[in-house]
mmCIF file of C-alpha atoms in Angstrom:
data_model
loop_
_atom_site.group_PDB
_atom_site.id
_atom_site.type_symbol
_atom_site.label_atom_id
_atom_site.label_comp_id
_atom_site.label_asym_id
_atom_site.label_seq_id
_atom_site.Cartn_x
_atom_site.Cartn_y
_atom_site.Cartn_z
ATOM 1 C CA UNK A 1 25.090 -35.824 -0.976
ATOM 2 C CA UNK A 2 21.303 -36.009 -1.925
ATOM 3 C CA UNK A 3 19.813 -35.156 1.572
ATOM 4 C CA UNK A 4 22.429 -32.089 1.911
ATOM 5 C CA UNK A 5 21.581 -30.561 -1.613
ATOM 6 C CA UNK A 6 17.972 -31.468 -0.503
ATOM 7 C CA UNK A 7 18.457 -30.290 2.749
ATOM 8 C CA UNK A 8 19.855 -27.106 1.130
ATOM 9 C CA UNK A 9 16.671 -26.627 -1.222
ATOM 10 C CA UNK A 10 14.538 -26.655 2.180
ATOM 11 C CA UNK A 11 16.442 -23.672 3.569
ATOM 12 C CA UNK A 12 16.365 -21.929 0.650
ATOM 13 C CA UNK A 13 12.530 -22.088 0.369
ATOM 14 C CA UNK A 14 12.419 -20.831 3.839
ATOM 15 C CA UNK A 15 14.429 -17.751 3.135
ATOM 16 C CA UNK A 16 12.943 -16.848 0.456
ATOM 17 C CA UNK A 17 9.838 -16.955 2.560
ATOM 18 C CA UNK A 18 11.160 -14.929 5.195
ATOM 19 C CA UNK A 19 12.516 -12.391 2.719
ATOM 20 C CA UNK A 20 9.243 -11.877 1.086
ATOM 21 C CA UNK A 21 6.978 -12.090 4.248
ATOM 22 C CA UNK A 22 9.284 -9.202 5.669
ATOM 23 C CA UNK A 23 8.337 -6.891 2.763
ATOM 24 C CA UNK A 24 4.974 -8.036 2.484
ATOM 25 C CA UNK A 25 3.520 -4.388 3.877
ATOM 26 C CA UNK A 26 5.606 -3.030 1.594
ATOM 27 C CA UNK A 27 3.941 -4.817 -1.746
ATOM 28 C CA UNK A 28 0.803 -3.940 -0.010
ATOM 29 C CA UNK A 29 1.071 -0.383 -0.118
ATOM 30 C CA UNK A 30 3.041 -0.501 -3.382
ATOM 31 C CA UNK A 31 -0.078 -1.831 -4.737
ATOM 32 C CA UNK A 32 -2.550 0.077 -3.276
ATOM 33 C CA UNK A 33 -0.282 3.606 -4.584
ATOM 34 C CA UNK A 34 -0.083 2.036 -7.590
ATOM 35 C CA UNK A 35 -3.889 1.669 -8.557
ATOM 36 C CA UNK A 36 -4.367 5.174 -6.960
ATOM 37 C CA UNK A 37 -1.963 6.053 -9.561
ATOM 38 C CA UNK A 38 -3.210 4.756 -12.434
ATOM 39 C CA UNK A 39 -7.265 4.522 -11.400
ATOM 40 C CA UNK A 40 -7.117 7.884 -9.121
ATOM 41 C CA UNK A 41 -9.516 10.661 -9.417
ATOM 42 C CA UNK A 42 -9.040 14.269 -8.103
ATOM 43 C CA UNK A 43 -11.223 14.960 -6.051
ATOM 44 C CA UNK A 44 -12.127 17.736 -2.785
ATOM 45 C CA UNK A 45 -12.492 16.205 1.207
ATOM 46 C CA UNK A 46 -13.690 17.636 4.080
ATOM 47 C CA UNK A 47 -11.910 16.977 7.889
ATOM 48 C CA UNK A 48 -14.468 15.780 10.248
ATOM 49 C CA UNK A 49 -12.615 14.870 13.031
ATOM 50 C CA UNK A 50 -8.383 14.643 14.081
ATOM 51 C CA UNK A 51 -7.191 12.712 16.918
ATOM 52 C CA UNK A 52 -3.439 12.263 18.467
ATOM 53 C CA UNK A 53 -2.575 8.787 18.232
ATOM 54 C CA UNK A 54 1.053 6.981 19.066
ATOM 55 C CA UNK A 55 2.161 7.268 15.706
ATOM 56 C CA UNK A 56 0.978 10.623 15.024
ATOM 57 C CA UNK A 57 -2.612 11.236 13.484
ATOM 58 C CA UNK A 58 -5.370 10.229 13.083
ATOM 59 C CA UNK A 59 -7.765 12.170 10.432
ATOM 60 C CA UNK A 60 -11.376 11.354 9.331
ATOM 61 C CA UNK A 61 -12.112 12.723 5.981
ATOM 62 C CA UNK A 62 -15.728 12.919 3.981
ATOM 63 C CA UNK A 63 -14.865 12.650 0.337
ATOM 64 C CA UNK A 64 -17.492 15.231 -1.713
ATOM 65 C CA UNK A 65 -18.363 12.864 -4.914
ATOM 66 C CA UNK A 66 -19.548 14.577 -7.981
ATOM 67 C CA UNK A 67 -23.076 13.748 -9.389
ATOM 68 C CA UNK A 68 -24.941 13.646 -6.064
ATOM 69 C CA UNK A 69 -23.775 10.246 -4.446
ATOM 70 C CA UNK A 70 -23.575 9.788 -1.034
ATOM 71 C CA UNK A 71 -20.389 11.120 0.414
ATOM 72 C CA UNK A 72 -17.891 8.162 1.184
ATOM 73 C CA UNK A 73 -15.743 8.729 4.930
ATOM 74 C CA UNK A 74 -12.063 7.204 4.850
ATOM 75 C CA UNK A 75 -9.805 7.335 7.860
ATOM 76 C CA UNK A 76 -5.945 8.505 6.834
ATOM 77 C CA UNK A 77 -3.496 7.959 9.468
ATOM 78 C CA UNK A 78 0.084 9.037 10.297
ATOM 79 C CA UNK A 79 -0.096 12.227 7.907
ATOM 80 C CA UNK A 80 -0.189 15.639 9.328
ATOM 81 C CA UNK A 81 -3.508 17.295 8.942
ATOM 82 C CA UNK A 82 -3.367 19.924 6.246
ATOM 83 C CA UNK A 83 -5.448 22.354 7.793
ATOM 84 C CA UNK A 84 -8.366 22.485 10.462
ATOM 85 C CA UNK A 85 -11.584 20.860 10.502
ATOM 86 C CA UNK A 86 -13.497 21.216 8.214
ATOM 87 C CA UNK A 87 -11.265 22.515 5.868
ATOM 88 C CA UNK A 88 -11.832 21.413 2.227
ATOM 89 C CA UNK A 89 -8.560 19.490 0.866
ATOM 90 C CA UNK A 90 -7.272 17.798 -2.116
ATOM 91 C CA UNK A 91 -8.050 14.426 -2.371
ATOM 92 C CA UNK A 92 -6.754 11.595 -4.757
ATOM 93 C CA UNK A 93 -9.374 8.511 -4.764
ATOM 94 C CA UNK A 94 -10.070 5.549 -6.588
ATOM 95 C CA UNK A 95 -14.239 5.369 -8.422
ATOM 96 C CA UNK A 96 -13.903 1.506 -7.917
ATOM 97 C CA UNK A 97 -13.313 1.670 -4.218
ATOM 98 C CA UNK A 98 -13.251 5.371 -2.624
ATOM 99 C CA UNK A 99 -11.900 4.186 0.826
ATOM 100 C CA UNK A 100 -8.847 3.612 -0.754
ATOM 101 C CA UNK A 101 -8.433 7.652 -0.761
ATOM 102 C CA UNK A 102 -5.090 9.780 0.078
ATOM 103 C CA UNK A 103 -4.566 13.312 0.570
ATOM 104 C CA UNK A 104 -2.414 14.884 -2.069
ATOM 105 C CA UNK A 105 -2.440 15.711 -5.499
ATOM 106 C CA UNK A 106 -2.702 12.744 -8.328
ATOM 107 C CA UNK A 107 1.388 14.238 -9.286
ATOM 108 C CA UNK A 108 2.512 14.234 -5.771
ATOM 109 C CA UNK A 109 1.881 9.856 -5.693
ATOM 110 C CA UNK A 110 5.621 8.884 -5.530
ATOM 111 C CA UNK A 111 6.182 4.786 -5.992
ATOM 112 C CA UNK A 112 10.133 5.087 -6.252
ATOM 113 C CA UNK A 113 10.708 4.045 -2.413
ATOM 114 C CA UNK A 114 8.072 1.397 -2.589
ATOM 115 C CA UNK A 115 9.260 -0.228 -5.910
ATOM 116 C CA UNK A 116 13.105 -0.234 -4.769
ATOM 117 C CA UNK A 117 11.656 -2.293 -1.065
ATOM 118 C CA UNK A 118 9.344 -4.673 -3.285
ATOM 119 C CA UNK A 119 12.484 -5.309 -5.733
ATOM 120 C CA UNK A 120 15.395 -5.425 -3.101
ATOM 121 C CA UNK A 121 13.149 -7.898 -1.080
ATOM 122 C CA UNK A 122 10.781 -9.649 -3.534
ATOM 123 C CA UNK A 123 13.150 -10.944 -6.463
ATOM 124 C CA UNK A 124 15.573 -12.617 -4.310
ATOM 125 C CA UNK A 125 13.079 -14.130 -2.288
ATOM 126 C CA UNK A 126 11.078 -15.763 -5.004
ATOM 127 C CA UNK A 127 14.596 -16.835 -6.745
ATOM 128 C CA UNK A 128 15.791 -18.657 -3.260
ATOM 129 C CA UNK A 129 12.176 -20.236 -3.136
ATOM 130 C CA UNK A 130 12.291 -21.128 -6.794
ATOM 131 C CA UNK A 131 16.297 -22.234 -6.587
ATOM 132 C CA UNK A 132 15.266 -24.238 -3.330
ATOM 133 C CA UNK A 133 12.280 -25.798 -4.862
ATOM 134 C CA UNK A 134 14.176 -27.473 -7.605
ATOM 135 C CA UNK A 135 17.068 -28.624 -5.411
ATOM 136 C CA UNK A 136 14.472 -30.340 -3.102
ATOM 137 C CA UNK A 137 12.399 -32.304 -6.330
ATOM 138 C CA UNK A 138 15.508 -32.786 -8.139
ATOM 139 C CA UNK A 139 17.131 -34.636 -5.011
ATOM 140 C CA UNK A 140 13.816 -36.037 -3.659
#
């Protein structure tokens, strides 16, 4: 009865794993919206360059930072350009790390999908590897 319950805890820690490695892009970019959010600056960008790429585009922005520092580039893809090069657009961009920039308005960062992924996937995968990891030490 030991090796199945132990057995059991040793599936459970792989699930969990699985579960949580499947949404690990998701935490990733719930993470990086979420210090945008609460570290993100307004700011103006200018389009250098767009390119057509498989999954859609491909835009190379120049970030204009106030007080005369050198202008940071960030690369934003899969989001429609909002106008043509070398149009000035808004920007929302963190001071600590600029290349972590999006297009947009600071209001228009939504987290809602992000949050629901990271919770439907996250929580039960750290239970089954927390559930699984006692049943293997209590049975070991």
């Amino acid at each position: 009865m030991r090796a199945v319950l132990g057995g059991s805890g040793i599936v459970l820690v792989a699930l969990g794993a699985l579960l949580c490695f499947l949404n690990s892009g998701g935490l990733l970019e719930f993470v990086k919206l979420w210090k945008l959010q609460r570290y993100g600056v307004e700011g103006e960008a200018v389009s250098w360059r767009q390119e057509w790429i498989s999954s859609g585009h491909r835009v190379f922005h120049e970030i204009q930072l106030p007080g005369g520092v050198r202008p940071v580039n960030f690369i934003e893809v899969g989001v429609a350009p909002r106008g043509p090069v070398g149009d000035a657009v808004p920007v929302v961009y963190d001071r600590r790390k600029p290349k972590r920039a999006r297009t947009g308005r600071l209001a228009d960062i939504e987290l809602g999908d992000e949050w629901l992924g990271v919770k439907l996937f996250w929580v039960p995968g750290l239970a089954c590897i927390a559930v699984g990891t006692v049943l293997y030490i209590a049975c070991s």
